[in-house]
Coordinates of C-alpha atoms in Angstrom, one line a residue:
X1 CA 0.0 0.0 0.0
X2 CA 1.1 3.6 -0.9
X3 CA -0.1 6.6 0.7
X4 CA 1.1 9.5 -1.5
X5 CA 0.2 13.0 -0.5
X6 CA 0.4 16.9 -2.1
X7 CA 2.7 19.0 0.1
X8 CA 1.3 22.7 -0.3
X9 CA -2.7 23.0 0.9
X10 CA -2.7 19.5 2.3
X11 CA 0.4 18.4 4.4
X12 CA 0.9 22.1 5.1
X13 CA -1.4 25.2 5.0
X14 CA 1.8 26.7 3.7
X15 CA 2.6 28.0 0.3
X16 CA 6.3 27.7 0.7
X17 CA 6.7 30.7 -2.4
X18 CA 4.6 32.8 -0.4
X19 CA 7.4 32.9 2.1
X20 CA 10.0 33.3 -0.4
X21 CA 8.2 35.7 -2.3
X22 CA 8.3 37.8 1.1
X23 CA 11.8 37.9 1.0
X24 CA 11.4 39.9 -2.8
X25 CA 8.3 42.0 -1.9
X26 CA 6.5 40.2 -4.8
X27 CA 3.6 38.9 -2.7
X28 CA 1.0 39.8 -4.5
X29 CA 1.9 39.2 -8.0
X30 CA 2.9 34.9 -6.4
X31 CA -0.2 34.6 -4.8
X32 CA -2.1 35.7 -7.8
X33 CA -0.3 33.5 -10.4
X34 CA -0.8 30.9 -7.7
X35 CA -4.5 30.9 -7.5
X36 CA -5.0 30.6 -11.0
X37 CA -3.0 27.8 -11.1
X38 CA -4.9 25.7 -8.4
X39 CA -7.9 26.9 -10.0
X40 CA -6.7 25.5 -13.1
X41 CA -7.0 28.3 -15.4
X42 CA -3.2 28.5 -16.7
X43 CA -1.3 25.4 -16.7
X44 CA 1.1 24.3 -13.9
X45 CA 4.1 24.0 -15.7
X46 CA 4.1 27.7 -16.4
X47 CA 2.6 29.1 -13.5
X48 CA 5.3 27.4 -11.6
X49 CA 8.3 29.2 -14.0
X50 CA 6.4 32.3 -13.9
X51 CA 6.5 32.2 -9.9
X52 CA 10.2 31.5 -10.1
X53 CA 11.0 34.2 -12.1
X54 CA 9.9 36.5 -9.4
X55 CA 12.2 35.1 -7.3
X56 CA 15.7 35.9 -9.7
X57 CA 18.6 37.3 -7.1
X58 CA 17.0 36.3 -3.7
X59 CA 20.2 35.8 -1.5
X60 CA 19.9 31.6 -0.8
X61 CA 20.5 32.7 2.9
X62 CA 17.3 34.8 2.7
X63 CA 15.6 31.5 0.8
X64 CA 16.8 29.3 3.8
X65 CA 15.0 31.8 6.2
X66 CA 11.9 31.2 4.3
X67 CA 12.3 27.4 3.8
X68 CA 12.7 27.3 7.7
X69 CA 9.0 28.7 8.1
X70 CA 7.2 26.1 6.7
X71 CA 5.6 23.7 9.0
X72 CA 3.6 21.0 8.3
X73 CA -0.4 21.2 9.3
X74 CA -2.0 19.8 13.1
X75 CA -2.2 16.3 12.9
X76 CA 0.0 15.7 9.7
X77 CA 3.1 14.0 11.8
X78 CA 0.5 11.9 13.5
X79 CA -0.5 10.4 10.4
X80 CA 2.0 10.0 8.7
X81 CA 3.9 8.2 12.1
X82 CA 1.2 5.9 12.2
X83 CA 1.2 4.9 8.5
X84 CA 5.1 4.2 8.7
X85 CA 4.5 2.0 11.5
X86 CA 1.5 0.3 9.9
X87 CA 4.0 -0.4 7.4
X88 CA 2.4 1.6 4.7
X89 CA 4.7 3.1 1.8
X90 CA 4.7 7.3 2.8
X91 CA 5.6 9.7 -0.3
X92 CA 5.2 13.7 -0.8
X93 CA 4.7 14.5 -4.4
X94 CA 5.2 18.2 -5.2
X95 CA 5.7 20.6 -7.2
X96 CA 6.9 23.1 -4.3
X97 CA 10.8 22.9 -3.3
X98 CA 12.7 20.0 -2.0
X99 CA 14.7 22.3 0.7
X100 CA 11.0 23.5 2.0
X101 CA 9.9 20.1 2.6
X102 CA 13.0 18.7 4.0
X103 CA 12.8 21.6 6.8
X104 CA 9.1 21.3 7.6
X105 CA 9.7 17.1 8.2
X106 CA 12.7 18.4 10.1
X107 CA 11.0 20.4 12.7
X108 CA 8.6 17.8 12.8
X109 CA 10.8 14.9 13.2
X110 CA 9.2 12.7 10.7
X111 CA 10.4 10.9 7.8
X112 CA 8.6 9.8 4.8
X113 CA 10.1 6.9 2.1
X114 CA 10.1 8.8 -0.9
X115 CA 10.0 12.9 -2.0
X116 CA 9.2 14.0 -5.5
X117 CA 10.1 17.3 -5.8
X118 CA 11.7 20.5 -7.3
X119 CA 14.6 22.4 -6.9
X120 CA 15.2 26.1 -6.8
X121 CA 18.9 26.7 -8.7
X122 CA 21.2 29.0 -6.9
X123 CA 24.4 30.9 -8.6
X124 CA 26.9 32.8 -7.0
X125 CA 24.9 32.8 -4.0
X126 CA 21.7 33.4 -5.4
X127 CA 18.5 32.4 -6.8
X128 CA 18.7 31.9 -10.8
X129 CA 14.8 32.9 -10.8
X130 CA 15.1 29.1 -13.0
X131 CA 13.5 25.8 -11.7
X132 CA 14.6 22.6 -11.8
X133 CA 13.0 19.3 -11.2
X134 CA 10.5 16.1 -12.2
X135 CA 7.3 18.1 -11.6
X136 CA 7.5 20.4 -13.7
X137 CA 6.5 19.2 -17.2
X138 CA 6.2 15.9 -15.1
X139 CA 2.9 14.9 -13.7
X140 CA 1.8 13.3 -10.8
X141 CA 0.1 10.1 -11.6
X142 CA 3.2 9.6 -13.7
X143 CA 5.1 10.2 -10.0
X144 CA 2.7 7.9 -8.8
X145 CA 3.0 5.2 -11.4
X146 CA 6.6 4.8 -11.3
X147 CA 6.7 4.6 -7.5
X148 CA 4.1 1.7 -7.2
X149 CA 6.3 0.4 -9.6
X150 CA 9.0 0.8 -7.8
X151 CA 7.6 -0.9 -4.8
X152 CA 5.6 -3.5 -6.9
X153 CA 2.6 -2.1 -5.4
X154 CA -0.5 -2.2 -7.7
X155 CA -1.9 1.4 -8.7
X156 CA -5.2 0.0 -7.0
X157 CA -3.9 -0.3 -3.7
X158 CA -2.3 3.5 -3.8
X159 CA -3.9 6.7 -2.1
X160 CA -3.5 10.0 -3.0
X161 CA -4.3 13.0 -1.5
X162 CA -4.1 16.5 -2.6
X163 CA -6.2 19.6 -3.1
X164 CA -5.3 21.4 -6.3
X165 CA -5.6 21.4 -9.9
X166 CA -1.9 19.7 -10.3
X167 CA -3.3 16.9 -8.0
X168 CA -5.9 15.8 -10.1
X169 CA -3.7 13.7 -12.2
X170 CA -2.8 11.3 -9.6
X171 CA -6.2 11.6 -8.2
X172 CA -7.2 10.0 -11.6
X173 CA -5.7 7.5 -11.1
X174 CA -5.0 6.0 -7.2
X175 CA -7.0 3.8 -5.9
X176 CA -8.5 6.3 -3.4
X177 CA -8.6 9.7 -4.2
X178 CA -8.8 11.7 -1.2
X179 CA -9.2 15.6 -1.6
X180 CA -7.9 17.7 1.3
X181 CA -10.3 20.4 1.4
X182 CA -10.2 20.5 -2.4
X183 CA -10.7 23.4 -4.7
X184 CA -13.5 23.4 -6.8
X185 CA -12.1 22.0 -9.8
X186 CA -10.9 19.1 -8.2
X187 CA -13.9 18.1 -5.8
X188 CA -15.1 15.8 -8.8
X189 CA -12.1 13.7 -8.9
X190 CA -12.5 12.7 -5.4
X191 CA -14.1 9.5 -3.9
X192 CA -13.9 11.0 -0.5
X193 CA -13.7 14.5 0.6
X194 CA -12.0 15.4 4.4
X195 CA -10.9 19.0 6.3
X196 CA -8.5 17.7 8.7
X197 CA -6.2 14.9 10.3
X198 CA -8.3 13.5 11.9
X199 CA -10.6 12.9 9.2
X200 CA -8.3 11.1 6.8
X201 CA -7.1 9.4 10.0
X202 CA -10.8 8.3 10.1
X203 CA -10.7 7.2 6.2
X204 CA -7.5 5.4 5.5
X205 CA -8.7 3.7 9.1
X206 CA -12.2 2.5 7.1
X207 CA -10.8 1.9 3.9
X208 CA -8.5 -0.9 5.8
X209 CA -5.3 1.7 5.0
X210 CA -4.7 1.4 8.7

């Protein structure tokens, strides 16, 4: 079994470039190219380059301040504890930023088995305003597909969870789609809606996951 979950909106109430984009005083141009992206109304690949753009010259010790301030949500570390002891394959696939990830399982002192993410360059000390990584053009249900495979885990007996529009490819195709307080656009794709922890706690816990 494979539990595979979005990082920004679901294991974190974060946006990671929110905090970066901060550190540039382009806040309100992010979150705006942001939204239409969950939304699904410009396509990921280029929201996510556009986003990065904003970002060209940040000092990386200024990006490392803002990495350090994402956390992941209540209840997150509990579940994802309880699925490694259960024995359950763990795996964050997002198009956010490897380093932001990395810090919020840090402070939480929890591990996962596998992280699909991106990568911010940095040149001379500074962001390139580039990004680099498998989810950019890459999807997630491809993510998904080669990890089952990896693990020789059916796609049938995978979960995902997620709550944007670049989630709904792997919620296409898990066995369990689980939206995280979804947007719109993705409710449909969903067998099971949930708003917290404790509620996926309570699904994965029906659906024999735990």
């Amino acid at each position: 079994m494979i539990v595979a979950f979005d990082f920004d909106g679901t294991l974190s109430r974060d946006e990671m470039t929110t905090f970066l984009a901060e550190k540039c005083g382009v806040v309100e141009k992010m979150d705006a190219i942001t939204e239409r992206a969950m939304n699904g109304e410009i396509e990921y690949a280029q929201s996510l380059r556009e986003r990065c753009a904003l970002l060209e010259g940040l000092d990386d010790e200024e990006a490392e301040d803002a990495f350090s301030q994402v956390h992941l949500r209540p209840g997150a570390a509990d579940v994802i504890a309880t699925l490694n002891d259960a024995g359950v394959q763990t795996a964050i696939l997002t198009g956010g930023f490897e380093r932001g990830v990395g810090a919020a399982l840090d402070d939480a002192g929890i591990t996962v088995d596998r992280i699909v993410a991106n990568r911010l360059p940095v040149k001379k000390g500074q962001l390139t305003g580039d990004v680099e990584g498998p989810l950019i053009e890459g999807t997630k249900d491809d993510a998904l597909a080669d990890l089952a495979g990896d693990v020789g885990v059916p796609m049938d007996s995978t979960v995902a969870v997620g709550d944007g529009a670049n989630d709904l490819p792997m919620l296409e195709v898990a066995g369990l789609a689980v939206g995280f307080d979804p947007k719109p656009a993705v409710e449909p794709a969903c067998d099971v809606v949930v708003e917290s922890m404790d509620e996926l706690r309570d699904v994965l816990v029906a659906e024999g996951v735990l």
